[in-house]
Short mmCIF file of C-alpha atoms and ligand atoms in Angstrom, two decimals:
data_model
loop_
_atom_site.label_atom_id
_atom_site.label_comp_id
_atom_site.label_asym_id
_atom_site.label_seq_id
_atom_site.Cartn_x
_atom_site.Cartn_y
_atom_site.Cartn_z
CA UNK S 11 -21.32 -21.30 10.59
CA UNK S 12 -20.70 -18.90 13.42
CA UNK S 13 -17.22 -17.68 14.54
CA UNK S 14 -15.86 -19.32 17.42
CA UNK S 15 -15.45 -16.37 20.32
CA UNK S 16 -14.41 -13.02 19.38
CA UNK S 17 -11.66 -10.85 20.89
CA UNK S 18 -11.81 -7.58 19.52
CA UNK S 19 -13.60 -4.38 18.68
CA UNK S 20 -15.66 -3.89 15.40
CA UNK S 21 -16.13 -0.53 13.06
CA UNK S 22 -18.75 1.67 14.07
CA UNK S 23 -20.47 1.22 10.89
CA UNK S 24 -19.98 -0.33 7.48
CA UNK S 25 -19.02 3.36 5.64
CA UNK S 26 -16.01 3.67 8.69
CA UNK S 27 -14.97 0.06 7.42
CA UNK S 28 -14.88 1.19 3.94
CA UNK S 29 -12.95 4.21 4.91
CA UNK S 30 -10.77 2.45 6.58
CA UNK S 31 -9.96 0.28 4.28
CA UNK S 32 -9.61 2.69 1.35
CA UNK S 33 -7.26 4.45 3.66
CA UNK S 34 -5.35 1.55 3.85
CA UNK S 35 -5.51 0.99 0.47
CA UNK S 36 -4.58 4.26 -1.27
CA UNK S 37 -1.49 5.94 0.17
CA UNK S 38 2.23 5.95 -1.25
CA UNK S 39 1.74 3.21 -3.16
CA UNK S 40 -0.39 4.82 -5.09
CA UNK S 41 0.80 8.45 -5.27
CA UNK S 42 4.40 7.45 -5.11
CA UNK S 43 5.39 3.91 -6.01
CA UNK S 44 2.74 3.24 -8.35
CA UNK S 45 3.97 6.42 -11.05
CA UNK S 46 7.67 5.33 -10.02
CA UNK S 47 7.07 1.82 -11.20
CA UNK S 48 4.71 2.63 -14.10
CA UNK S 49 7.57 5.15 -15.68
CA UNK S 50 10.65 2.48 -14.84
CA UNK S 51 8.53 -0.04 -16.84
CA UNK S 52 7.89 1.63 -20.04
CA UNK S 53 4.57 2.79 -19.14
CA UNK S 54 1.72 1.76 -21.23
CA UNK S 55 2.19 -2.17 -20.75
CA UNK S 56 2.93 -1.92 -17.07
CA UNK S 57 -0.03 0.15 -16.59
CA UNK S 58 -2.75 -2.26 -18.74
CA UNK S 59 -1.72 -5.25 -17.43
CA UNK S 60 -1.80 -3.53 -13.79
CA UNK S 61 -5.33 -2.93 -14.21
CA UNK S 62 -5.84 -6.37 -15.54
CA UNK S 63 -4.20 -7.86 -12.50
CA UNK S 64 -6.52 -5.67 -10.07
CA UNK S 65 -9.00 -6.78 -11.75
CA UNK S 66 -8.63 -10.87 -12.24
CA UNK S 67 -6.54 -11.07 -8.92
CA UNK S 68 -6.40 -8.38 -7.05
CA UNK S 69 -10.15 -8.16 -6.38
CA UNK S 70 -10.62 -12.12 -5.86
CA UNK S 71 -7.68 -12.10 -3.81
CA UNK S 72 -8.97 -9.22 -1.24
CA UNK S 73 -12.44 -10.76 -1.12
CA UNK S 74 -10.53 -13.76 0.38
CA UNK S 75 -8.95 -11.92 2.94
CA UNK S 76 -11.82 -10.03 4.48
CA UNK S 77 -13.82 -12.83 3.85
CA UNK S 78 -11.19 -14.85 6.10
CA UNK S 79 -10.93 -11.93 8.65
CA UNK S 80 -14.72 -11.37 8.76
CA UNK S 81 -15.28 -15.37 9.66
CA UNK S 82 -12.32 -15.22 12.51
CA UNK S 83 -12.91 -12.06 14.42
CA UNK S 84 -9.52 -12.12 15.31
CA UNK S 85 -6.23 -11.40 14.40
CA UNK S 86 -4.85 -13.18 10.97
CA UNK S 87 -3.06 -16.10 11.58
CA UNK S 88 -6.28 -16.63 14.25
CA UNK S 89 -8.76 -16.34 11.88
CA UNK S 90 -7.57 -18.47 9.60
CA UNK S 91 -6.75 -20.64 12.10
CA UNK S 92 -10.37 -20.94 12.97
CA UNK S 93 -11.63 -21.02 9.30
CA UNK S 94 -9.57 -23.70 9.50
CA UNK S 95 -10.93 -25.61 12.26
CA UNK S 96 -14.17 -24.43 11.29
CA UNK S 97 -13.31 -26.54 7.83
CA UNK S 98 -12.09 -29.41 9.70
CA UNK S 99 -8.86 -28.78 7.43
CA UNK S 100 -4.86 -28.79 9.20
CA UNK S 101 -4.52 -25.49 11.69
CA UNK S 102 -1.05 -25.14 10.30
CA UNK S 103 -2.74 -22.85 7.11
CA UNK S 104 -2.62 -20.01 9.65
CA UNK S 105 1.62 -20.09 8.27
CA UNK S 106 -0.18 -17.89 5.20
CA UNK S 107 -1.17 -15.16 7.40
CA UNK S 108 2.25 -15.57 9.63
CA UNK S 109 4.07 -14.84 7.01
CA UNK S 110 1.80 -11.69 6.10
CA UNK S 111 2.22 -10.55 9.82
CA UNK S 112 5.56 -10.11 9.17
CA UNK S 113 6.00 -8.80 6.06
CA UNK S 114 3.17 -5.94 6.81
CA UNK S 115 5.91 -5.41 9.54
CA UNK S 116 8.70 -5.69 7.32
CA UNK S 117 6.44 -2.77 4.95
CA UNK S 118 6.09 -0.80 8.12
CA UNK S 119 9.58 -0.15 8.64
CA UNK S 120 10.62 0.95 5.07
CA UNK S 121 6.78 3.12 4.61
CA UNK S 122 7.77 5.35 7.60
CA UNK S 123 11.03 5.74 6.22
CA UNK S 124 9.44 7.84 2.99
CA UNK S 125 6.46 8.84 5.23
CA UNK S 126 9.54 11.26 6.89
CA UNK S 127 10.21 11.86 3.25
CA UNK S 128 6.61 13.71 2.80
CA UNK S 129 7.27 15.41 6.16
CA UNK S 130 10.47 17.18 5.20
CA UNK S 131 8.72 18.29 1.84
CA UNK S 132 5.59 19.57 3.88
CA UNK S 133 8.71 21.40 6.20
CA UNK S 134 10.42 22.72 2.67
CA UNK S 135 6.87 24.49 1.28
CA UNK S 136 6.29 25.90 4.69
CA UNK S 137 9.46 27.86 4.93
CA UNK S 138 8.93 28.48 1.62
CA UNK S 139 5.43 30.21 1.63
CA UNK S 140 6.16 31.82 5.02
CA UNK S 141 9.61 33.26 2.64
CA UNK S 142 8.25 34.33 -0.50
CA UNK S 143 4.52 34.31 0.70
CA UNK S 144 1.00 32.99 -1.35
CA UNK S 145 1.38 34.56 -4.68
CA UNK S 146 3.81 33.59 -7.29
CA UNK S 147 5.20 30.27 -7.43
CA UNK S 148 7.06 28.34 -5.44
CA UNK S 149 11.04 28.16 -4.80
CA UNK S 150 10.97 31.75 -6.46
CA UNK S 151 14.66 32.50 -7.94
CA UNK S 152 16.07 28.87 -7.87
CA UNK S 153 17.32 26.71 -10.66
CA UNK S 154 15.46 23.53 -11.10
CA UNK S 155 18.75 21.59 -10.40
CA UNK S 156 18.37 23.43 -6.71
CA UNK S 157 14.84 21.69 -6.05
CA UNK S 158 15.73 18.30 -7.73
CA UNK S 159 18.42 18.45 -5.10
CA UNK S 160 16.39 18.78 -2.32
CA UNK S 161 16.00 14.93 -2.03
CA UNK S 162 19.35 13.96 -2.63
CA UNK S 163 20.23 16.86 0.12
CA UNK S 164 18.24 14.70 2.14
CA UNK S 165 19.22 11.94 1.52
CA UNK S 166 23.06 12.69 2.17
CA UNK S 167 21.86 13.56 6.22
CA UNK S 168 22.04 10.54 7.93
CA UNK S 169 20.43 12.02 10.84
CA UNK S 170 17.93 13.71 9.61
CA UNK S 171 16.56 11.11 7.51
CA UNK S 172 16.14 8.81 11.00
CA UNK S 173 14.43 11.64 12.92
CA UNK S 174 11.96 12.10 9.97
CA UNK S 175 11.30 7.87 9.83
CA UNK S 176 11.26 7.79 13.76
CA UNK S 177 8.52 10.96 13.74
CA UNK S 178 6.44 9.51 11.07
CA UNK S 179 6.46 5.91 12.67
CA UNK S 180 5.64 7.67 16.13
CA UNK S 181 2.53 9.13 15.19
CA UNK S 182 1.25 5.99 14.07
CA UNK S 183 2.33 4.00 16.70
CA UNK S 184 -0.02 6.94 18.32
CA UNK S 185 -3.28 5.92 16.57
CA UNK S 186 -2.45 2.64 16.50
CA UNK S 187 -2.19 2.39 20.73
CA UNK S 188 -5.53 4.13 21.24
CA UNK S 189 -7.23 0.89 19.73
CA UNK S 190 -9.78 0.57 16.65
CA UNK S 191 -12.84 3.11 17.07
CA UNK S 192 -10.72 6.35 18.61
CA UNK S 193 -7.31 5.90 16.99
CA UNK S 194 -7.04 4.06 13.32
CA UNK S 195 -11.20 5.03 12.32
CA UNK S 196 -11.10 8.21 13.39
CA UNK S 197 -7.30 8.61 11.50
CA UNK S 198 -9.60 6.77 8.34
CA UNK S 199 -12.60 9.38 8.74
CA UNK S 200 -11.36 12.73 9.33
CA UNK S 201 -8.70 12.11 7.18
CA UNK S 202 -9.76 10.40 4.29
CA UNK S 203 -11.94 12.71 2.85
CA UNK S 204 -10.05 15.68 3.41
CA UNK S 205 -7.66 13.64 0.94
CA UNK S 206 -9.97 12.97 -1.80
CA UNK S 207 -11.19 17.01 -1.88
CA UNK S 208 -7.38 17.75 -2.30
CA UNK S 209 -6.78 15.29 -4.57
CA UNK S 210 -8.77 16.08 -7.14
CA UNK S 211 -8.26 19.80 -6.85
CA UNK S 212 -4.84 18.91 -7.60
CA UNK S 213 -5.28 16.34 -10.12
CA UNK S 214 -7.88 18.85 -12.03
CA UNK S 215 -5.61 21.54 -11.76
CA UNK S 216 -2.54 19.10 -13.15
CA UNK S 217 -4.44 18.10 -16.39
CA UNK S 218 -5.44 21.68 -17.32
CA UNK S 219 -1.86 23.28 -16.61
CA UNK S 220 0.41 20.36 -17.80
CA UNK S 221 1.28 18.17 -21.29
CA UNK S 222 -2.24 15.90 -20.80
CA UNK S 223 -2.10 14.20 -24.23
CA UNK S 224 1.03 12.89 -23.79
CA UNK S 225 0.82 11.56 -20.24
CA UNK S 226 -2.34 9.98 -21.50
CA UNK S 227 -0.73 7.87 -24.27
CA UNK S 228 2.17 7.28 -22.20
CA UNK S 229 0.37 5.76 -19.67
CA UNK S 230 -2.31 3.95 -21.84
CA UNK S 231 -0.67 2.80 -25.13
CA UNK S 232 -0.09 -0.62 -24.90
CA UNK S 233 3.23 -2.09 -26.45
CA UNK S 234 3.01 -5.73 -26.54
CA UNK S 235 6.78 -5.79 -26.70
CA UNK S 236 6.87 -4.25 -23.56
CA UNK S 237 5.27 -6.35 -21.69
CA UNK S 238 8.50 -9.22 -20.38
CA UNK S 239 8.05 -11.29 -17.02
CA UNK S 240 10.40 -8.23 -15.26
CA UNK S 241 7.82 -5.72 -15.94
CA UNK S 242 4.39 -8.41 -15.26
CA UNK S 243 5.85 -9.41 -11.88
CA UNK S 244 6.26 -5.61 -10.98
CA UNK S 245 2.84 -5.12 -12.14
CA UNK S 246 1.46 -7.92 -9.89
CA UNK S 247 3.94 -7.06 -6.95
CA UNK S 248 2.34 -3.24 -7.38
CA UNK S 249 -1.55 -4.48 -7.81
CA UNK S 250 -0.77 -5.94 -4.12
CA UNK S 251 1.03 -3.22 -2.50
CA UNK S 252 -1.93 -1.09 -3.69
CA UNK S 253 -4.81 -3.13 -2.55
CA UNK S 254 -2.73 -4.15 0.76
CA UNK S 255 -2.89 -7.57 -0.11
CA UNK S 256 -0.90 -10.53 0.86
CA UNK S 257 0.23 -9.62 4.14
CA UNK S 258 -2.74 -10.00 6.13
CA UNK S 259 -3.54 -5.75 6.28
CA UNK S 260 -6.92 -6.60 4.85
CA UNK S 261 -7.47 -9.95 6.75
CA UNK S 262 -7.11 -7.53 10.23
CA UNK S 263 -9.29 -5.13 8.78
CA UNK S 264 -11.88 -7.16 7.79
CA UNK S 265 -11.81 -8.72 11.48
CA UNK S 266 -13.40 -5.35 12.64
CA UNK S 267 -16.63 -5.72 10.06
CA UNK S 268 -19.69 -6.71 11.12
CA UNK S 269 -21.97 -9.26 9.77
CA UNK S 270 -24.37 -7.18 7.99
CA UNK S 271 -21.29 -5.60 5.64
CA UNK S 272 -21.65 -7.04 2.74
CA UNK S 273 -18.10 -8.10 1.72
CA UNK S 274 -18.38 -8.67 -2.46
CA UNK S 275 -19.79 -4.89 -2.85
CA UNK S 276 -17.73 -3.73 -0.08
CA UNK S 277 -14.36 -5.15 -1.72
CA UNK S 278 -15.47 -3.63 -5.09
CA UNK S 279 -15.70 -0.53 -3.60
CA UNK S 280 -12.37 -0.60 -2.01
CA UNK S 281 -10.36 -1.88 -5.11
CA UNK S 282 -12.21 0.50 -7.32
CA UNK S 283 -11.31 3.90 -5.27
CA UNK S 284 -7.76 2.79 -4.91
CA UNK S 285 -7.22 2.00 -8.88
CA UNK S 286 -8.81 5.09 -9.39
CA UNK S 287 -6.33 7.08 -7.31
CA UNK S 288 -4.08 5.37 -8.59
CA UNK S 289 -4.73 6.08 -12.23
CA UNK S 290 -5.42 9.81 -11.54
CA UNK S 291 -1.97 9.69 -9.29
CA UNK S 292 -0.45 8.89 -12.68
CA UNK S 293 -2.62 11.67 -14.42
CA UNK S 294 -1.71 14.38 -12.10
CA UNK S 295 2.10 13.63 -12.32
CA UNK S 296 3.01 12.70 -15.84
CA UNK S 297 1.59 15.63 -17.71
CA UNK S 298 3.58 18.00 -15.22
CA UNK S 299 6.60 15.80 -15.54
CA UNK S 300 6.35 15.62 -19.45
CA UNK S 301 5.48 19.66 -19.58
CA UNK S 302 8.68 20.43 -17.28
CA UNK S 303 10.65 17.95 -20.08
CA UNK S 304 11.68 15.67 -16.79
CA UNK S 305 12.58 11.76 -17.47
CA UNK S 306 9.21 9.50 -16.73
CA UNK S 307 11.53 6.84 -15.51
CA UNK S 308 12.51 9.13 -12.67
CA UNK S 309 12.21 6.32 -10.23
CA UNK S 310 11.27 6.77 -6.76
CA UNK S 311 12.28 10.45 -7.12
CA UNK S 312 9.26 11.19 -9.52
CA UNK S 313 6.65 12.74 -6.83
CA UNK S 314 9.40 14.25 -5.02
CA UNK S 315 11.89 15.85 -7.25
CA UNK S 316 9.83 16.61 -10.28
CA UNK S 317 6.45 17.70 -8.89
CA UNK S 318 8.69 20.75 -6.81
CA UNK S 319 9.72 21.58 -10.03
CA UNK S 320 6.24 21.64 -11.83
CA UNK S 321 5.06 23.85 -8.06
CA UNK S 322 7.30 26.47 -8.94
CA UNK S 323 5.90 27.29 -12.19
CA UNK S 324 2.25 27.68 -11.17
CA UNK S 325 0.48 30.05 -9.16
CA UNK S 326 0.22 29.75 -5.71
CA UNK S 327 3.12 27.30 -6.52
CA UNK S 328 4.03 27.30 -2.27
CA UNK S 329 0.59 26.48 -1.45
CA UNK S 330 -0.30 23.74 -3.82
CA UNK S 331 3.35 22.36 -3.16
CA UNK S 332 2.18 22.22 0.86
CA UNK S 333 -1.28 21.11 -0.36
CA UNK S 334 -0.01 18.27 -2.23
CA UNK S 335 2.10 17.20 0.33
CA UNK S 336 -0.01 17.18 3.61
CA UNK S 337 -2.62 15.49 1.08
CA UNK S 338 0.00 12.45 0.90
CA UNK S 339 0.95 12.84 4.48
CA UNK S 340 -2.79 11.68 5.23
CA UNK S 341 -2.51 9.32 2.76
CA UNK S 342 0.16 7.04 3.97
CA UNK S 343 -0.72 7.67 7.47
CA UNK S 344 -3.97 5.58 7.10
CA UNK S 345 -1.98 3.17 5.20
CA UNK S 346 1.05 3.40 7.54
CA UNK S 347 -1.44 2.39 10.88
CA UNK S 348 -2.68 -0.61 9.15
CA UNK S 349 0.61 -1.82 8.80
CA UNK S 350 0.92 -1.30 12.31
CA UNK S 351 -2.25 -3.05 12.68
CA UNK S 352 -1.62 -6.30 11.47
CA UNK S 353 1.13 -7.49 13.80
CA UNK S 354 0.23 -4.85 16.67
CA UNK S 355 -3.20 -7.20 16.66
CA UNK S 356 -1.33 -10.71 16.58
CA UNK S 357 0.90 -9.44 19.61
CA UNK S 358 -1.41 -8.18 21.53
CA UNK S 359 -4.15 -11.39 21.39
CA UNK S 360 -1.39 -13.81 21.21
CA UNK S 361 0.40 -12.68 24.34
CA UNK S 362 -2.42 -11.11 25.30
CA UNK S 363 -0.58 -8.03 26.02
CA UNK S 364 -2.46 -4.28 26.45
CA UNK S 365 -2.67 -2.55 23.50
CA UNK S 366 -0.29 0.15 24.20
CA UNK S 367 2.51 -2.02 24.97
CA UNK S 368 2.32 -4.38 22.11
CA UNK S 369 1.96 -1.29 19.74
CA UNK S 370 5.28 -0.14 21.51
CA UNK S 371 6.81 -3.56 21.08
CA UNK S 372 6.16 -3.69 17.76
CA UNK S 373 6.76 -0.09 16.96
CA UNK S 374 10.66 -0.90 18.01
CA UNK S 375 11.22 -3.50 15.89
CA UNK S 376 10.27 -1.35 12.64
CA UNK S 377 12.41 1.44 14.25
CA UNK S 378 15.54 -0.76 14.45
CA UNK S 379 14.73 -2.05 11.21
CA UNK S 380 13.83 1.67 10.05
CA UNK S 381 16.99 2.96 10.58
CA UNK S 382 18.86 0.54 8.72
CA UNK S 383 16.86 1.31 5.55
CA UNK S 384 17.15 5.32 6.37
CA UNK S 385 21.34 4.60 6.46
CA UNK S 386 20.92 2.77 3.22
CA UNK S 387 20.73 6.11 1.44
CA UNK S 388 23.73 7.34 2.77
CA UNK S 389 26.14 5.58 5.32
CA UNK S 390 25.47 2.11 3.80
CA UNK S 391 24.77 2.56 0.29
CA UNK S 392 27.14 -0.08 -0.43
CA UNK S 393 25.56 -2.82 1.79
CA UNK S 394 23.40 -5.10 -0.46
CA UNK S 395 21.85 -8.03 1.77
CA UNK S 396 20.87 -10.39 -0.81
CA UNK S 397 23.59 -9.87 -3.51
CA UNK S 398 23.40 -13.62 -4.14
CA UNK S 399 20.47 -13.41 -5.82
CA UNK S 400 20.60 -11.97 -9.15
CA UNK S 401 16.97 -9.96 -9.24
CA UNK S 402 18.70 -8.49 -5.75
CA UNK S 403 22.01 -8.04 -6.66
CA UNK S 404 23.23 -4.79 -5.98
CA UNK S 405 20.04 -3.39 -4.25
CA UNK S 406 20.25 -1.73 -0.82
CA UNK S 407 18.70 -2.25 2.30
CA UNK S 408 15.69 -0.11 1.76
CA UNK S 409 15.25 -1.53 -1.93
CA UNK S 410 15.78 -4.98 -0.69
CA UNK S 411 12.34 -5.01 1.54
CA UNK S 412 10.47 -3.01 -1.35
CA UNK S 413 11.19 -5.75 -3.47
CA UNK S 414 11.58 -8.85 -1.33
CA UNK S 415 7.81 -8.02 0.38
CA UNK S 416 6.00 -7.10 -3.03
CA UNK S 417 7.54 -9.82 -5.41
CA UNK S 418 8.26 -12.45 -2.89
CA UNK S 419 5.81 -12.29 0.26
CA UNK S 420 2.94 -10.75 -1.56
CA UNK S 421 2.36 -13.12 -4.55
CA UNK S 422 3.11 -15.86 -2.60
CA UNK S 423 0.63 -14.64 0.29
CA UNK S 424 -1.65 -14.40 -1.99
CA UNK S 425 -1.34 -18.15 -3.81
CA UNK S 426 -1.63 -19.74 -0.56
CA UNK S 427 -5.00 -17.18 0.29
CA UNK S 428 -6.60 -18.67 -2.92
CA UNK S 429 -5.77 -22.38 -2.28
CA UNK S 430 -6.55 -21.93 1.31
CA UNK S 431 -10.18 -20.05 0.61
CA UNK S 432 -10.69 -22.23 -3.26
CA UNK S 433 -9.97 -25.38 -2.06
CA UNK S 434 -9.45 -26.20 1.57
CA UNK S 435 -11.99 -23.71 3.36
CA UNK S 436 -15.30 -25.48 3.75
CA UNK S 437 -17.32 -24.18 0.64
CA UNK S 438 -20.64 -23.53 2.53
CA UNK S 439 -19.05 -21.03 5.41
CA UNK S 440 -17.09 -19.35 2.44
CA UNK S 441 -20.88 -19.30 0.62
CA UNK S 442 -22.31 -17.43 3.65
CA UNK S 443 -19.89 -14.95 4.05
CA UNK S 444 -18.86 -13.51 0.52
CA UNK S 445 -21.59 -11.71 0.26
CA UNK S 446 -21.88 -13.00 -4.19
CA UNK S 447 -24.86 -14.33 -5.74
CA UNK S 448 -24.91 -15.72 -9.08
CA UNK S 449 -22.41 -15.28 -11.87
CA UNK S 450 -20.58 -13.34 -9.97
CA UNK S 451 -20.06 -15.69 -6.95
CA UNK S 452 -19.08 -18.99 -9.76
CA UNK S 453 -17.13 -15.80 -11.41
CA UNK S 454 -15.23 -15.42 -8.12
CA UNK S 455 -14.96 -18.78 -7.42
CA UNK S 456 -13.29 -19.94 -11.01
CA UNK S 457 -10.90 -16.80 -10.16
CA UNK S 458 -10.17 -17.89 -6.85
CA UNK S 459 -9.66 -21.65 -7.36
CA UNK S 460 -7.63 -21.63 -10.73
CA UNK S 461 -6.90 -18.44 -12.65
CA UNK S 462 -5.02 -16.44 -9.57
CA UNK S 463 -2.94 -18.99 -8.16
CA UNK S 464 -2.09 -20.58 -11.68
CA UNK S 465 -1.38 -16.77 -13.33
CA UNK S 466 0.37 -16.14 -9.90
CA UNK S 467 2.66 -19.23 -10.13
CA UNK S 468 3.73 -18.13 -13.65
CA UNK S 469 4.66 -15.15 -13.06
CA UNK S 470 6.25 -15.24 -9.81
CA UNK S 471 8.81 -17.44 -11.41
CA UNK S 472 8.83 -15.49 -14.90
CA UNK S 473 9.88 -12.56 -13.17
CA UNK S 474 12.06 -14.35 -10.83
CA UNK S 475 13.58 -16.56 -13.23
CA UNK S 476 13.47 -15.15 -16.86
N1 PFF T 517 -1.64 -0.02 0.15
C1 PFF T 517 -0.70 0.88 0.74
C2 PFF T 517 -0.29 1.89 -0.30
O1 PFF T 517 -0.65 1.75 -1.47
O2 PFF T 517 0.44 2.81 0.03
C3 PFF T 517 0.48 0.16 1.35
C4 PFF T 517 0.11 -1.00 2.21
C5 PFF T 517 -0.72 -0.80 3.33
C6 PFF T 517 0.51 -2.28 1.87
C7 PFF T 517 -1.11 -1.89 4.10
C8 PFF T 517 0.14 -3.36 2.64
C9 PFF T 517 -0.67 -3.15 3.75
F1 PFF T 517 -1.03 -4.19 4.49
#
């Protein structure tokens, strides 16, 4: 069945969709959140059952929302909206991708918010090298307590911390405005693989100088004991903010394929290259943290407080420590415009506004709502906006839309995405486009229709209610 009218540009070729897509895919989620969360949830369970979630979920789940973007050539709540029709199934289904609109939006605002983080860290290493130049390490003469501080030094200046989100969200809002083939591919192609040659220069360089073994069983000895509905829910919640999935990122992206991709290999490729980074995110930091006898269950301050530390003891400590950092710069950049993306593309069509100024509508929102998360570090620590529920209680602004978009909007994105594509999507268009032959399409299929939205259910309300 052919889409019905199409209203946007495509990729230039399938390897810039992949790109893309990967970019999207791997960026502080994986370099950031996904050690943070791995090391606050004892490790070894959280990261198994994180890989068996990419696996049995994640992957179905992102098939489903190319697949649906790929079909509507338009912007998510469109295209489902015309799978939809194209079905003969109820319009209203395109509430699954509404929702994901606006929690990619709600994403946005908080993302930019630790995207100024990396900024201020690439600022710190360049007035350090340009100080104690390349040789030696980095932060020569100061005590470790000095570097941990840097972030809470940060932290503590209110102002600062909104001119960092506001510069961060500005450049995107740049690529973002010049449209799909000049701004966000070109972000994806130059950028992306300068990223990967960085990456594993660092990672390699991580596992020969720091306490391997131990990461290694830290992060893959599985404790059974471990493993409670908390810690499965966080595992999910992190499987989708790594893949992008569940607020309608990958439904936008996949909008902008053309119909020669072929979406099963295309979607293995993508969840593939982000696990990976993901598991050699966790390689590269844990043996430094565990050599520099630092807590695993650091938090959020893991990549930024500890791997300083670890910097100053090597070699060219400045220079890896600037490295490092530009590397995750580029990172959540490509992740950071298809945020953007998402509802930049729904504004735009829907009100059929230019580009530019939809971008810039769009762009304010996440600033407003920016700030508000950057002041939850500092002037409004105290505020806790949804203290009446217990998994919230006590969690700030900025913590609030970390965990009310991965545990809340993205499972529950993602149920609807399976019932929508298993069950009410006509199974012949759904056929044609998935690109799955064989045991691998009924393998898909059996995933799609029961196992993800039934293991979803459960533990969306384990984790919510146990
Ligand atoms: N996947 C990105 C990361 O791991 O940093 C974050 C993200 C991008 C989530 C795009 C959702 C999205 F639509």
């Amino acid at each position: 069945m052919a889409a019905t009218g199409k209203t946007h540009e495509n990729w230039s070729s399938r390897s810039a969709f992949i790109l893309a897509a990967v970019g999207s895919a791997v960026g502080l989620g994986n370099m950031w959140r996904f050690p943070a969360e791995a090391g606050e949830n004892g490790g070894g369970a959280f990261v198994l059952f994180y890989i068996f979630c990419v696996l049995l979920i994640g992957l179905p789940v992102l098939l489903s929302e190319v697949l649906i973007g790929r079909h509507g050539q338009a912007n998510a709540p469109e295209s489902v909206r015309r799978v939809a029709r194209d079905s003969n199934a109820p319009e209203g289904w395109s509430i699954l991708a509404s929702m994901g609109v606006f929690a990619a939006f709600l994403i946005l605002s908080f993302y930019c918010v630790v995207g100024g983080w990396v900024v201020y860290y690439i600022g710190v290493f360049i007035s350090d090298l340009v100080q104690t130049g390349l040789a030696g390490g980095a932060f020569e003469g100061r005590a470790a307590g000095d570097i941990e501080g840097l972030l809470p030094g940060l932290f503590g200046n209110g102002g600062l911390m909104v001119g960092l989100n506001l510069g961060f969200l500005a450049v995107t809002m740049f690529f973002v405005a010049r449209g799909v083939s000049s701004g966000i591919e070109w972000v994806a192609v130059y950028l992306m693989p300068i990223f990967f040659v960085l990456f594993l220069g660092i990672t390699i360089y991580g596992a020969f100088t720091g306490n391997f073994g131990e990461a290694v069983a830290y992060l893959f000895t599985f404790d059974f004991s471990k493993l409670t509905g908390e810690v499965m829910l966080a595992a999910v919640g992190q499987a989708f903010f790594s893949l992008s999935l569940g607020v309608a990122g990958m439904m936008t992206y996949g909008a902008y394929a053309n119909r020669d991709t072929n979406l099963g290999e295309t979607s293995g490729i993508i969840a593939g290259a982000d696990t990976m980074v993901a598991m050699l995110a966790g390689l590269a930091i844990f043996p430094i943290v565990f050599a520099a006898g630092l807590s695993a269950s650091a938090g959020p301050g893991l990549m930024f407080q500890s791997l300083p530390i670890a910097f100053q003891a090597m070699p060219f400590g400045s220079l890896i420590g600037l490295a490092f950092f530009v590397m995750v710069f580029f990172a959540a950049l490509t992740s950071s415009v298809s945020l953007l993306e998402a509802p930049t593309a729904y504004v735009f069509e829907k009100f059929k506004l230019a580009r530019p100024v939809a971008t810039l509508i769009v762009g304010l929102g996440a600033a407003a709502l920016g700030v508000l998360s950057s002041l939850s570090f500092n002037d409004m620590a105290e505020f806790y906006p949804l203290s009446f529920i217990p998994l919230f209680a006590e969690t700030n602004f900025f913590d609030t839309l970390d965990g009310v978009t991965a545990k809340l909007f993205m499972p529950i994105g993602a149920i609807l995405t399976c019932i929508f594509v298993g069950w009410i999507a006509d199974a012949k268009l759904i056929d044609d486009e998935n690109g799955l032959d064989g045991v691998l399409h009924q393998t898909w299929r059996v995933l799609v229709r029961f196992v993800c939205p039934i293991a979803l259910t459960i533990i969306l309300l384990a984790g919510l209610f146990a």
